[in-house]
Amino acid sequence: MNPRAQQPAPDHIASYYAASSLPQPELPALKGEVLADVCVVGGGFSGLNTALELAERGLSVVLLEAHRIGWGASGRNGGQLIRGVGHGLDQFTNIIGVEGVRQMKLMGLEAVEIVRQRVEHFQIPCDLTWGYCDLANKPRDLEGFAEDAEELRSLGYRYETRLLQANEMHTVVGSTRYVGGLIDMGSGHLHPLNLALGEASAAQRLGVQLFEHSAVTRIDYGPEIKVHAAEGSVRAKTLVLGCNAYLNDLNPELSGKVLPAGSYIIATEPLSEEQAHALLPQNMAVCDQRVALDYYRLSADRRLLFGGACHYSGRDPKDIAAYMRPKMLEVFPQLSAVKIDYQWGGMIGIGANRLPQIGRLKDQPNVYYAQAYSGHGVNATHLAGKLLAEAISGQHSGGFDLFAKVPHITFPGGKHLRSPLLALGMLWHRFKELV
Ligand SMILES: Cc1cc2nc3c(=O)[nH]c(=O)nc-3n(C[C@H](O)[C@H](O)[C@H](O)COP(=O)(O)OP(=O)(O)OC[C@H]3O[C@@H](n4cnc5c(N)ncnc54)[C@H](O)[C@@H]3O)c2cc1C
């Protein structure tokens, strides 16, 4: 590790983002009893965007975060803002129909637009940069990209997309590993913690009461909800749970539908302009197509942020840099002498069918939730916030109902066995990649 790396903001994990974030004034912990129309639990993108959208619709909102705003996946992720929600949406045709699937696909495009508008409207300094490329590991991936490009055209996608053959890949990435790509100028990358902080301060300006260090320990359900933290409580008509992979035992029904999976990122020391240009000449974010994918991009100060892996064991690698650096060097052997300044990980919430779970509890119709974005949540959380706020404020657009209609299974094996079971399933998928 480079001793010159900056120190992270207190109470965040030691990520590059925490070390380069906007000033983050400490928010109070909840004390005493507070009343609100809606209580939101979770200070990541899901919670913040739901709160913001509710406040814009005139509701009074209290948001409780166990640690700091953006402490979870929202403040630690790869920062890749990529079009689309879920995976293989056609599998839901028998539940929501052909038109329902088409609407969901359109919402997957709208999700990025919500982030674009949020950043523009609230002038959030989060280094938003446009340009993204899917990287093909095999010719089969490239066939899939051609279908994706065709589908985007049929949906009226208004940004440039372009298929690249193997001999054109050097224009996007300085590595010989890939056999093709799909450029998408309507997707891109950003500093996720700064986006979360900008959204938190926008929410505050709209009247949302935000509390940090206020872990919710108990919920009394009923027509009026009472939410308890260590030194205070909130009474509200409606509750929103936006805790994703960090929900744990707060609501076992919902956490049983999400598998927490660890993903890890390293950040190099700042590179020279020439070095950075040689790696990613167009400064795009990129992802390959494997189950345990590599995803990487440059930061605004020209570090390579290289992420990957998917751990279901619940245990982080002892030394994340030692674990991730060989993966980076497989792609870019030319970085062998470059120092790693930061290493960190976070929990992705995986659902069995890979569709974000956006809905309300069957037995508690005043309890809403959004979770399980399966590693593709920077955009989808913003869509979820809008859909939840529409449903809660009685402003139905139909989008919430489409998501809520899709059933989500509870993973077998209970709290302790479900991760090992999934690990076995993923091993099978990786094995299939090799044959
Ligand atoms: C390493 C990594 C890389 C990723 N890369 C990308 C990427 O490049 N692009 C992409 O689209 N997606 C990516 N993702 C996924 C994306 O970050 C998530 O889908 C998204 O941030 C989820 O947001 P969230 O608000 O639902 O959850 P989180 O951001 O995890 O927030 C949940 C919050 O709930 C709080 N909480 C939990 N329990 C309680 C409680 N009892 N009381 C109060 N608060 C509580 C937690 O403290 C946490 O802050 C990545 C995820 C990880 C971990």
XYZ file of C-alpha atoms and ligand atoms in Angstrom:
488
model
C 0.000 0.000 0.000
C 1.133 3.490 -0.791
C 1.770 5.420 2.451
C 0.901 8.676 0.632
C -2.725 7.617 0.064
C -5.234 9.995 1.685
C -7.114 8.927 4.802
C -10.811 8.049 4.459
C -13.593 10.100 6.046
C -14.306 8.798 9.555
C -16.779 5.921 9.952
C -16.574 4.865 6.329
C -14.541 1.867 5.228
C -11.127 2.801 3.856
C -12.162 3.196 0.221
C -10.811 5.596 -2.370
C -14.248 7.226 -2.389
C -14.209 7.900 1.342
C -10.744 9.431 0.978
C -11.840 11.695 -1.871
C -15.403 12.540 -0.848
C -17.056 15.913 -0.518
C -17.053 17.216 3.065
C -19.553 15.101 4.973
C -20.870 16.913 8.039
C -21.882 14.481 10.763
C -25.674 14.188 11.047
C -27.380 13.734 14.413
C -28.439 10.385 15.825
C -32.156 9.917 16.425
C -33.205 10.944 19.929
C -36.719 11.021 21.413
C -39.872 10.441 19.399
C -40.350 11.879 15.904
C -43.498 11.788 13.741
C -43.529 11.548 9.957
C -45.679 10.423 7.068
C -42.960 8.018 5.988
C -39.967 6.495 7.764
C -37.210 5.274 5.439
C -34.569 2.861 6.743
C -31.217 2.862 4.915
C -29.077 5.781 3.774
C -27.949 4.337 0.428
C -29.286 5.200 -3.005
C -32.539 3.269 -2.428
C -33.406 5.078 0.790
C -32.119 8.498 -0.254
C -33.922 8.520 -3.574
C -37.187 7.309 -2.097
C -36.947 10.022 0.561
C -36.109 12.690 -2.004
C -38.954 11.717 -4.319
C -41.425 11.566 -1.418
C -40.377 15.006 -0.190
C -40.817 16.378 -3.717
C -44.384 15.056 -3.534
C -44.999 16.953 -0.272
C -44.744 14.131 2.300
C -42.853 14.450 5.567
C -39.993 11.945 5.705
C -37.519 10.703 8.308
C -34.546 8.624 7.125
C -32.525 6.467 9.528
C -29.044 5.198 8.637
C -27.151 2.782 10.895
C -23.705 4.224 10.027
C -23.016 7.197 7.729
C -24.884 8.252 4.582
C -23.491 6.117 1.740
C -21.744 3.692 4.112
C -23.112 0.597 2.299
C -22.777 -0.510 -1.317
C -23.883 2.918 -2.566
C -20.716 4.588 -1.320
C -18.325 1.786 -2.263
C -19.327 0.477 -5.687
C -17.588 0.483 -9.055
C -19.337 3.732 -9.972
C -20.517 2.257 -13.249
C -23.824 3.735 -14.346
C -25.142 1.192 -16.843
C -28.449 1.049 -18.692
C -30.996 -1.642 -17.911
C -32.545 -3.428 -14.942
C -32.435 -7.119 -14.187
C -31.312 -9.828 -16.526
C -33.206 -11.732 -19.217
C -36.462 -9.847 -18.668
C -38.284 -11.956 -21.275
C -38.465 -14.715 -18.643
C -41.244 -12.664 -16.990
C -43.531 -12.543 -20.045
C -45.882 -15.151 -18.567
C -46.357 -12.951 -15.474
C -46.498 -9.390 -16.830
C -47.075 -9.975 -20.556
C -45.121 -8.816 -23.591
C -46.071 -5.167 -23.050
C -45.154 -5.371 -19.357
C -41.703 -6.672 -20.261
C -41.286 -3.887 -22.793
C -42.266 -1.321 -20.145
C -39.672 -2.776 -17.773
C -36.991 -2.546 -20.435
C -37.910 1.089 -21.007
C -37.723 1.716 -17.264
C -34.199 0.261 -17.349
C -33.270 3.088 -19.722
C -35.209 5.687 -17.732
C -33.268 4.659 -14.607
C -30.067 6.190 -16.016
C -31.967 9.331 -17.027
C -33.113 9.785 -13.425
C -29.466 9.852 -12.303
C -28.579 12.258 -15.118
C -31.391 14.608 -14.089
C -30.587 14.312 -10.393
C -26.968 15.320 -11.012
C -27.961 18.182 -13.315
C -30.880 19.479 -11.258
C -29.055 19.467 -7.908
C -25.655 20.201 -9.471
C -23.995 17.282 -7.720
C -20.204 17.234 -8.250
C -19.740 13.489 -8.756
C -17.473 13.378 -11.848
C -20.277 12.020 -14.072
C -18.630 10.907 -17.325
C -20.441 9.354 -20.295
C -19.234 6.287 -22.191
C -19.352 2.582 -21.354
C -18.307 -0.589 -23.153
C -19.344 -4.215 -22.641
C -16.319 -6.444 -23.273
C -16.702 -9.814 -25.012
C -14.658 -12.696 -23.616
C -15.962 -15.093 -26.272
C -17.475 -14.833 -29.771
C -20.777 -15.956 -28.186
C -20.777 -12.739 -26.097
C -20.468 -10.675 -29.248
C -23.554 -12.346 -30.729
C -25.400 -11.374 -27.556
C -24.197 -7.749 -27.937
C -25.608 -7.618 -31.486
C -28.988 -8.695 -30.076
C -28.703 -6.104 -27.278
C -27.939 -3.345 -29.803
C -30.922 -4.385 -31.914
C -33.184 -4.384 -28.879
C -31.986 -0.921 -27.860
C -32.840 0.333 -31.340
C -36.317 -1.186 -31.110
C -36.837 0.567 -27.752
C -35.957 3.918 -29.321
C -32.693 4.314 -27.366
C -31.381 7.740 -28.251
C -27.693 7.350 -27.464
C -24.979 6.039 -29.742
C -24.288 2.316 -29.517
C -21.633 0.614 -31.620
C -20.420 -2.959 -31.981
C -16.651 -3.397 -32.041
C -14.766 -6.310 -33.548
C -11.569 -7.689 -32.008
C -9.311 -5.518 -34.192
C -11.072 -2.346 -32.955
C -10.854 -3.103 -29.235
C -7.603 -1.182 -28.808
C -9.634 2.023 -29.265
C -11.411 1.279 -25.954
C -9.070 -0.822 -23.842
C -5.320 -1.417 -23.885
C -5.578 -5.166 -23.388
C -5.583 -8.062 -25.826
C -8.016 -10.172 -23.818
C -11.240 -9.259 -25.559
C -12.774 -10.431 -28.833
C -15.171 -7.521 -29.257
C -17.336 -4.981 -27.496
C -20.489 -2.901 -27.432
C -20.043 0.815 -26.847
C -22.934 2.668 -25.205
C -22.653 6.441 -24.936
C -25.796 6.652 -22.771
C -24.109 4.807 -19.876
C -21.012 5.959 -17.997
C -19.388 6.323 -14.597
C -19.302 8.541 -11.519
C -18.075 8.951 -7.917
C -20.861 7.082 -6.116
C -20.261 8.352 -2.583
C -20.342 11.944 -3.794
C -23.581 11.222 -5.639
C -25.073 9.822 -2.419
C -23.864 12.819 -0.403
C -25.236 15.249 -2.993
C -28.586 13.474 -2.906
C -28.609 13.516 0.890
C -28.079 17.248 0.995
C -30.745 17.776 -1.706
C -33.148 15.664 0.380
C -32.356 17.752 3.461
C -33.038 20.963 1.559
C -36.436 19.494 0.640
C -37.170 18.928 4.336
C -36.209 15.279 4.850
C -34.900 14.676 8.385
C -31.772 12.522 8.125
C -30.253 10.662 11.075
C -26.921 8.816 11.093
C -25.633 6.302 13.654
C -29.277 5.330 14.118
C -29.538 1.597 13.514
C -33.111 0.413 13.604
C -33.330 -2.381 16.152
C -37.056 -3.152 16.174
C -40.167 -2.406 14.184
C -43.713 -2.484 15.582
C -45.940 -3.131 12.589
C -49.575 -2.031 12.365
C -51.725 0.719 10.827
C -49.245 3.059 12.479
C -45.622 1.884 12.387
C -43.198 2.447 15.241
C -39.530 2.173 14.386
C -37.041 1.913 17.252
C -33.377 2.931 17.365
C -31.107 2.979 20.443
C -32.161 6.387 21.753
C -35.291 7.260 19.861
C -38.213 6.145 17.763
C -40.208 7.231 14.721
C -43.986 6.937 14.372
C -45.090 6.901 10.760
C -47.985 5.852 8.551
C -45.671 4.144 6.089
C -42.306 2.398 6.289
C -39.748 1.874 3.514
C -36.953 -0.688 3.949
C -33.943 0.147 1.769
C -31.217 -1.903 3.464
C -30.511 -4.331 0.624
C -27.664 -6.757 1.431
C -27.244 -5.241 4.922
C -30.830 -5.893 6.113
C -29.868 -8.966 8.204
C -32.460 -9.909 10.831
C -34.450 -6.665 10.755
C -36.986 -8.303 8.455
C -36.212 -12.013 7.886
C -38.944 -12.365 5.244
C -37.172 -9.846 3.010
C -33.589 -10.756 3.856
C -34.367 -14.396 2.975
C -34.868 -13.301 -0.623
C -31.455 -11.624 -0.915
C -28.046 -13.251 -0.865
C -25.254 -10.943 0.245
C -22.208 -11.451 -2.004
C -18.868 -9.716 -1.473
C -17.323 -7.787 -4.356
C -13.897 -6.113 -4.162
C -12.118 -3.119 -5.671
C -8.546 -1.836 -5.741
C -7.496 1.693 -6.688
C -4.017 2.326 -8.061
C -1.969 5.406 -7.344
C -2.741 8.250 -9.805
C -1.416 7.359 -13.274
C 0.226 9.708 -15.742
C -1.930 10.951 -18.618
C -0.073 8.642 -21.016
C -0.475 5.600 -18.762
C -4.192 6.251 -18.239
C -4.769 6.861 -21.940
C -3.005 3.602 -22.802
C -5.376 1.649 -20.525
C -8.705 3.254 -21.396
C -8.171 5.638 -24.327
C -11.757 6.950 -24.299
C -12.121 7.016 -20.501
C -15.040 4.586 -20.606
C -16.247 2.278 -17.852
C -16.019 -1.371 -18.897
C -17.246 -4.794 -17.735
C -16.479 -8.241 -19.064
C -19.091 -10.981 -19.367
C -17.998 -13.645 -16.913
C -20.050 -14.674 -13.880
C -17.314 -13.359 -11.574
C -16.756 -10.401 -13.844
C -13.966 -7.798 -14.012
C -15.242 -4.204 -13.999
C -12.960 -1.212 -14.183
C -12.650 2.454 -15.029
C -10.513 5.517 -14.358
C -11.267 7.937 -11.534
C -11.245 11.679 -12.114
C -7.670 11.802 -10.756
C -6.620 9.025 -13.161
C -6.438 6.027 -10.865
C -7.477 2.673 -12.236
C -10.385 1.404 -10.105
C -10.396 -2.318 -10.767
C -13.216 -4.416 -9.325
C -14.361 -7.962 -9.486
C -15.044 -11.273 -7.820
C -18.184 -12.421 -6.101
C -17.818 -14.134 -2.715
C -20.729 -15.930 -1.142
C -18.929 -17.258 1.889
C -19.552 -14.119 3.960
C -15.785 -13.859 4.489
C -13.727 -11.167 2.774
C -10.273 -12.112 1.445
C -7.671 -11.414 4.148
C -5.709 -9.142 1.822
C -7.952 -7.691 -0.873
C -5.061 -6.103 -2.776
C -3.147 -9.400 -2.880
C -6.302 -11.077 -4.152
C -7.318 -8.466 -6.761
C -3.938 -7.330 -8.079
C -3.232 -10.536 -10.058
C -6.656 -10.141 -11.704
C -5.734 -6.586 -12.704
C -2.324 -7.707 -14.001
C -3.941 -10.406 -16.142
C -5.716 -7.587 -17.973
C -2.964 -4.958 -17.751
C 0.460 -6.599 -17.179
C 1.973 -3.169 -17.844
C 0.829 -2.085 -14.331
C 3.186 -4.434 -12.484
C 5.183 -1.570 -10.969
C 2.179 0.592 -10.091
C 1.251 0.952 -6.401
C -2.159 0.109 -4.998
C -3.384 2.961 -2.799
C -6.778 1.619 -1.681
C -8.509 -1.725 -1.346
C -12.021 -2.377 -0.132
C -15.120 -4.490 -0.555
C -18.851 -4.355 -0.055
C -21.980 -6.460 -0.198
C -24.042 -6.868 -3.330
C -27.616 -8.133 -2.841
C -28.431 -10.968 -5.226
C -31.956 -12.195 -5.945
C -32.742 -15.597 -7.461
C -34.203 -14.205 -10.695
C -31.880 -11.142 -10.812
C -34.832 -8.698 -11.015
C -34.749 -5.889 -8.443
C -37.331 -6.608 -5.767
C -39.598 -3.584 -5.525
C -42.865 -4.039 -3.695
C -44.779 -4.034 -0.435
C -45.290 -6.684 2.197
C -48.392 -8.802 1.665
C -49.422 -8.794 5.313
C -48.289 -5.211 5.991
C -49.513 -3.080 3.079
C -47.958 0.058 4.577
C -44.450 -1.465 4.439
C -42.604 -0.994 1.135
C -39.162 -2.207 0.100
C -36.587 -2.138 -2.684
C -33.601 -4.490 -2.791
C -31.633 -7.161 -4.725
C -30.127 -5.181 -7.581
C -27.560 -7.938 -8.204
C -24.521 -5.730 -8.722
C -26.352 -3.396 -11.087
C -27.930 -0.931 -8.742
C -26.568 2.569 -9.323
C -29.296 3.220 -11.878
C -31.947 0.781 -10.616
C -32.001 2.235 -7.071
C -32.952 5.586 -8.579
C -35.820 3.999 -10.489
C -36.885 2.157 -7.326
C -37.025 5.438 -5.389
C -39.317 6.949 -7.986
C -41.604 3.903 -8.193
C -41.905 3.606 -4.413
C -42.666 7.308 -4.029
C -45.319 7.121 -6.751
C -46.975 4.131 -5.083
C -46.822 5.610 -1.564
C -48.225 8.968 -2.673
C -51.034 7.249 -4.607
C -49.689 8.477 -7.938
C -49.732 5.151 -9.793
C -47.860 5.037 -13.079
C -48.093 1.259 -13.376
C -44.336 0.759 -13.016
C -44.504 -0.205 -9.344
C -47.276 -2.734 -10.040
C -45.225 -4.417 -12.756
C -42.290 -4.994 -10.423
C -44.545 -5.930 -7.494
C -46.309 -8.584 -9.581
C -43.151 -10.653 -10.086
C -42.762 -13.185 -7.260
C -39.369 -13.672 -5.603
C -38.388 -16.917 -3.980
C -36.845 -17.270 -0.564
C -33.452 -18.947 -0.833
C -33.461 -22.384 0.748
C -31.072 -23.224 3.553
C -31.888 -20.405 5.984
C -29.481 -17.712 7.092
C -26.444 -19.992 7.439
C -26.795 -22.363 4.498
C -28.059 -20.150 1.699
C -24.668 -18.631 0.832
C -22.797 -21.957 0.536
C -25.655 -23.280 -1.620
C -25.376 -20.304 -3.938
C -21.595 -20.674 -4.040
C -22.120 -24.201 -5.350
C -24.534 -22.909 -7.997
C -22.062 -20.217 -9.091
C -19.243 -22.746 -9.320
C -21.425 -24.667 -11.744
C -21.913 -21.533 -13.874
C -18.164 -20.848 -13.871
C -17.520 -24.435 -14.888
C -19.931 -23.953 -17.813
C -17.957 -20.831 -18.862
C -14.863 -22.970 -19.252
C -16.431 -25.676 -21.451
C -18.069 -3.521 -4.477
C -19.352 -3.223 -5.201
C -19.301 -2.776 -6.513
C -20.480 -2.480 -7.200
N -20.401 -1.910 -8.429
C -21.513 -1.467 -9.044
C -21.418 -0.736 -10.250
O -20.328 -0.423 -10.729
N -22.568 -0.356 -10.863
C -23.791 -0.650 -10.328
O -24.811 -0.301 -10.934
N -23.910 -1.271 -9.135
C -22.809 -1.676 -8.478
N -22.910 -2.282 -7.256
C -24.243 -2.456 -6.662
C -24.789 -1.141 -6.064
O -23.790 -0.488 -5.351
C -25.987 -1.467 -5.153
O -26.947 -2.196 -5.890
C -26.674 -0.219 -4.602
O -25.748 0.705 -4.115
C -27.659 -0.622 -3.517
O -28.085 0.531 -2.865
P -29.004 0.409 -1.571
O -29.316 1.772 -1.115
O -30.152 -0.480 -1.876
O -28.114 -0.383 -0.522
P -26.840 0.132 0.312
O -26.123 1.192 -0.401
O -26.066 -1.070 0.705
O -27.474 0.841 1.574
C -28.139 0.133 2.581
C -27.978 0.946 3.845
O -28.875 0.431 4.828
C -28.265 0.644 6.085
N -28.895 -0.234 7.074
C -28.878 -1.582 7.106
N -29.542 -2.001 8.197
C -29.981 -0.912 8.860
C -30.707 -0.710 10.066
N -31.128 -1.734 10.827
N -30.975 0.571 10.447
C -30.573 1.626 9.693
N -29.862 1.474 8.559
C -29.569 0.222 8.140
C -26.797 0.293 5.832
O -25.957 0.854 6.822
C -26.576 0.861 4.436
O -25.984 2.146 4.467
C -21.753 -2.645 -6.553
C -21.810 -3.094 -5.235
C -20.628 -3.384 -4.552
C -20.693 -3.843 -3.132
